[in-house]
PDB file of C-alpha atoms in Angstrom:
ATOM      1  CA  UNK A  15     -22.688  10.577  22.329  1.00  0.00           C
ATOM      2  CA  UNK A  16     -23.587   7.510  24.948  1.00  0.00           C
ATOM      3  CA  UNK A  17     -20.921   5.551  26.313  1.00  0.00           C
ATOM      4  CA  UNK A  18     -20.933   1.743  24.913  1.00  0.00           C
ATOM      5  CA  UNK A  19     -19.824  -1.371  26.958  1.00  0.00           C
ATOM      6  CA  UNK A  20     -20.348  -4.150  24.468  1.00  0.00           C
ATOM      7  CA  UNK A  21     -20.711  -4.121  20.913  1.00  0.00           C
ATOM      8  CA  UNK A  22     -20.659  -6.987  18.523  1.00  0.00           C
ATOM      9  CA  UNK A  23     -17.555  -7.240  16.103  1.00  0.00           C
ATOM     10  CA  UNK A  24     -19.682  -7.048  12.864  1.00  0.00           C
ATOM     11  CA  UNK A  25     -21.584  -3.857  14.209  1.00  0.00           C
ATOM     12  CA  UNK A  26     -18.567  -2.444  14.714  1.00  0.00           C
ATOM     13  CA  UNK A  27     -16.796  -2.699  11.786  1.00  0.00           C
ATOM     14  CA  UNK A  28     -19.568  -1.667   9.855  1.00  0.00           C
ATOM     15  CA  UNK A  29     -20.056   1.597  11.949  1.00  0.00           C
ATOM     16  CA  UNK A  30     -16.667   2.443  11.704  1.00  0.00           C
ATOM     17  CA  UNK A  31     -17.050   2.313   7.787  1.00  0.00           C
ATOM     18  CA  UNK A  32     -14.837  -0.691   7.171  1.00  0.00           C
ATOM     19  CA  UNK A  33     -17.721  -2.701   5.383  1.00  0.00           C
ATOM     20  CA  UNK A  34     -20.428  -0.930   3.513  1.00  0.00           C
ATOM     21  CA  UNK A  35     -23.086  -3.094   5.215  1.00  0.00           C
ATOM     22  CA  UNK A  36     -23.712  -5.163   8.345  1.00  0.00           C
ATOM     23  CA  UNK A  37     -24.258  -8.308   6.691  1.00  0.00           C
ATOM     24  CA  UNK A  38     -21.029  -7.733   4.330  1.00  0.00           C
ATOM     25  CA  UNK A  39     -19.634  -7.461   7.821  1.00  0.00           C
ATOM     26  CA  UNK A  40     -20.481 -10.516   9.130  1.00  0.00           C
ATOM     27  CA  UNK A  41     -20.140 -12.328   5.943  1.00  0.00           C
ATOM     28  CA  UNK A  42     -16.330 -11.269   6.061  1.00  0.00           C
ATOM     29  CA  UNK A  43     -16.016 -12.552   9.917  1.00  0.00           C
ATOM     30  CA  UNK A  44     -17.400 -15.923   8.932  1.00  0.00           C
ATOM     31  CA  UNK A  45     -15.524 -16.468   5.640  1.00  0.00           C
ATOM     32  CA  UNK A  46     -12.188 -15.736   7.658  1.00  0.00           C
ATOM     33  CA  UNK A  47     -11.212 -12.210   6.363  1.00  0.00           C
ATOM     34  CA  UNK A  48     -11.169 -10.914   9.778  1.00  0.00           C
ATOM     35  CA  UNK A  49      -8.507 -12.082  12.307  1.00  0.00           C
ATOM     36  CA  UNK A  50      -7.495 -11.050  15.934  1.00  0.00           C
ATOM     37  CA  UNK A  51      -4.084 -11.921  16.739  1.00  0.00           C
ATOM     38  CA  UNK A  52      -3.698 -14.313  13.586  1.00  0.00           C
ATOM     39  CA  UNK A  53      -6.976 -16.264  14.715  1.00  0.00           C
ATOM     40  CA  UNK A  54     -10.230 -15.789  12.623  1.00  0.00           C
ATOM     41  CA  UNK A  55     -13.183 -14.378  14.895  1.00  0.00           C
ATOM     42  CA  UNK A  56     -16.755 -14.991  14.517  1.00  0.00           C
ATOM     43  CA  UNK A  57     -18.776 -11.850  14.136  1.00  0.00           C
ATOM     44  CA  UNK A  58     -20.751 -11.928  17.554  1.00  0.00           C
ATOM     45  CA  UNK A  59     -17.502 -11.732  19.248  1.00  0.00           C
ATOM     46  CA  UNK A  60     -17.421  -8.661  21.551  1.00  0.00           C
ATOM     47  CA  UNK A  61     -15.157  -5.817  20.816  1.00  0.00           C
ATOM     48  CA  UNK A  62     -12.412  -4.482  23.609  1.00  0.00           C
ATOM     49  CA  UNK A  63     -10.424  -1.846  23.649  1.00  0.00           C
ATOM     50  CA  UNK A  64      -7.023  -1.966  22.267  1.00  0.00           C
ATOM     51  CA  UNK A  65      -7.901  -5.146  20.035  1.00  0.00           C
ATOM     52  CA  UNK A  66      -5.790  -5.140  16.892  1.00  0.00           C
ATOM     53  CA  UNK A  67      -7.747  -6.587  13.878  1.00  0.00           C
ATOM     54  CA  UNK A  68      -6.436  -7.270  10.311  1.00  0.00           C
ATOM     55  CA  UNK A  69      -9.361  -7.387   8.011  1.00  0.00           C
ATOM     56  CA  UNK A  70      -9.227  -7.918   4.013  1.00  0.00           C
ATOM     57  CA  UNK A  71     -11.905  -6.148   2.217  1.00  0.00           C
ATOM     58  CA  UNK A  72     -12.393  -6.296  -1.508  1.00  0.00           C
ATOM     59  CA  UNK A  73     -10.327  -3.320  -2.484  1.00  0.00           C
ATOM     60  CA  UNK A  74      -7.824  -3.156   0.555  1.00  0.00           C
ATOM     61  CA  UNK A  75      -6.055  -4.542   3.670  1.00  0.00           C
ATOM     62  CA  UNK A  76      -6.525  -3.053   7.160  1.00  0.00           C
ATOM     63  CA  UNK A  77      -4.609  -3.290  10.553  1.00  0.00           C
ATOM     64  CA  UNK A  78      -6.827  -1.462  12.803  1.00  0.00           C
ATOM     65  CA  UNK A  79      -6.458  -0.511  16.751  1.00  0.00           C
ATOM     66  CA  UNK A  80      -9.657  -0.018  18.545  1.00  0.00           C
ATOM     67  CA  UNK A  81      -9.576   3.220  20.599  1.00  0.00           C
ATOM     68  CA  UNK A  82     -13.180   3.401  21.453  1.00  0.00           C
ATOM     69  CA  UNK A  83     -16.381   1.392  20.913  1.00  0.00           C
ATOM     70  CA  UNK A  84     -19.177   2.469  18.340  1.00  0.00           C
ATOM     71  CA  UNK A  85     -22.375   0.962  18.031  1.00  0.00           C
ATOM     72  CA  UNK A  86     -24.056   3.491  15.465  1.00  0.00           C
ATOM     73  CA  UNK A  87     -22.832   4.329  12.029  1.00  0.00           C
ATOM     74  CA  UNK A  88     -21.466   7.832  11.879  1.00  0.00           C
ATOM     75  CA  UNK A  89     -19.991   9.842   9.187  1.00  0.00           C
ATOM     76  CA  UNK A  90     -16.529   9.080   8.137  1.00  0.00           C
ATOM     77  CA  UNK A  91     -15.055  12.093   9.691  1.00  0.00           C
ATOM     78  CA  UNK A  92     -16.322  10.938  12.985  1.00  0.00           C
ATOM     79  CA  UNK A  93     -15.901   7.154  12.344  1.00  0.00           C
ATOM     80  CA  UNK A  94     -12.042   7.723  12.072  1.00  0.00           C
ATOM     81  CA  UNK A  95     -11.757   8.633  15.599  1.00  0.00           C
ATOM     82  CA  UNK A  96     -12.787   5.235  17.092  1.00  0.00           C
ATOM     83  CA  UNK A  97      -9.710   3.300  15.795  1.00  0.00           C
ATOM     84  CA  UNK A  98      -5.967   3.728  14.851  1.00  0.00           C
ATOM     85  CA  UNK A  99      -5.243   2.794  10.791  1.00  0.00           C
ATOM     86  CA  UNK A 100      -1.690   0.938  11.742  1.00  0.00           C
ATOM     87  CA  UNK A 101      -1.578  -0.480   8.535  1.00  0.00           C
ATOM     88  CA  UNK A 102       2.178  -1.327   7.434  1.00  0.00           C
ATOM     89  CA  UNK A 103       3.148   0.993   4.498  1.00  0.00           C
ATOM     90  CA  UNK A 104       3.890  -1.804   1.815  1.00  0.00           C
ATOM     91  CA  UNK A 105       0.293  -2.776   2.163  1.00  0.00           C
ATOM     92  CA  UNK A 106      -0.862   0.811   1.550  1.00  0.00           C
ATOM     93  CA  UNK A 107       1.664   1.045  -1.368  1.00  0.00           C
ATOM     94  CA  UNK A 108       0.020  -2.043  -2.803  1.00  0.00           C
ATOM     95  CA  UNK A 109      -3.657  -0.804  -2.630  1.00  0.00           C
ATOM     96  CA  UNK A 110      -2.852   2.267  -4.458  1.00  0.00           C
ATOM     97  CA  UNK A 111      -0.446   0.246  -6.937  1.00  0.00           C
ATOM     98  CA  UNK A 112      -3.748  -1.976  -7.313  1.00  0.00           C
ATOM     99  CA  UNK A 113      -6.088   1.012  -7.834  1.00  0.00           C
ATOM    100  CA  UNK A 114      -4.101   1.862 -11.167  1.00  0.00           C
ATOM    101  CA  UNK A 115      -5.675  -1.402 -13.208  1.00  0.00           C
ATOM    102  CA  UNK A 116      -8.512  -1.483 -15.028  1.00  0.00           C
ATOM    103  CA  UNK A 117     -12.277  -1.659 -13.502  1.00  0.00           C
ATOM    104  CA  UNK A 118     -13.406  -4.218 -16.183  1.00  0.00           C
ATOM    105  CA  UNK A 119     -14.782  -1.254 -18.330  1.00  0.00           C
ATOM    106  CA  UNK A 120     -13.255  -1.471 -22.009  1.00  0.00           C
ATOM    107  CA  UNK A 121     -11.265   1.780 -22.549  1.00  0.00           C
ATOM    108  CA  UNK A 122     -12.495   3.998 -25.702  1.00  0.00           C
ATOM    109  CA  UNK A 123     -11.081   3.471 -28.984  1.00  0.00           C
ATOM    110  CA  UNK A 124      -9.500   0.114 -27.809  1.00  0.00           C
ATOM    111  CA  UNK A 125     -10.509  -3.688 -28.504  1.00  0.00           C
ATOM    112  CA  UNK A 126     -13.188  -4.340 -30.752  1.00  0.00           C
ATOM    113  CA  UNK A 127     -14.476  -2.211 -33.253  1.00  0.00           C
ATOM    114  CA  UNK A 128     -17.479  -0.422 -33.751  1.00  0.00           C
ATOM    115  CA  UNK A 129     -20.324  -1.207 -36.082  1.00  0.00           C
ATOM    116  CA  UNK A 130     -18.860   1.313 -38.396  1.00  0.00           C
ATOM    117  CA  UNK A 131     -15.389   0.522 -38.134  1.00  0.00           C
ATOM    118  CA  UNK A 132     -16.311  -3.115 -38.884  1.00  0.00           C
ATOM    119  CA  UNK A 133     -18.130  -2.161 -41.799  1.00  0.00           C
ATOM    120  CA  UNK A 134     -15.530   0.101 -43.408  1.00  0.00           C
ATOM    121  CA  UNK A 135     -13.037  -2.810 -42.805  1.00  0.00           C
ATOM    122  CA  UNK A 136     -15.306  -5.214 -44.661  1.00  0.00           C
ATOM    123  CA  UNK A 137     -15.644  -2.923 -47.361  1.00  0.00           C
ATOM    124  CA  UNK A 138     -11.674  -2.322 -47.360  1.00  0.00           C
ATOM    125  CA  UNK A 139     -11.170  -5.868 -47.369  1.00  0.00           C
ATOM    126  CA  UNK A 140     -13.333  -6.850 -50.416  1.00  0.00           C
ATOM    127  CA  UNK A 141     -16.592  -7.305 -48.168  1.00  0.00           C
ATOM    128  CA  UNK A 142     -18.322 -10.067 -47.338  1.00  0.00           C
ATOM    129  CA  UNK A 143     -21.599 -10.217 -49.434  1.00  0.00           C
ATOM    130  CA  UNK A 144     -24.823 -11.550 -47.158  1.00  0.00           C
ATOM    131  CA  UNK A 145     -26.069 -14.858 -48.264  1.00  0.00           C
TER     132      UNK A 145
END
């Protein structure tokens, strides 16, 4: 791979697969979800070796240290070689705990009755006649 001298932060975060798209990486930087030494950084900032970034994504909190620069998106097995994940264990445990909760889809057989169950309930309760 060609050695890269300068890489924008949003491009780097996208290429190491922290964010799904470069525009999401840029938006994350602009909204204050990416910090360097506790200070919010802009998407256009150049990444340097050994920088330590705190990143909050939708599903996880990351603390990464840059080990090499990467300008183009590569597969995950290659991308993890360009940073060290130094996220504290309690944040990783919190992520695992959060993944247990519901995703918004209603579990089967719980909640609102189906049309058939509603008709059976109406018959059982004496049924309300359509007017």
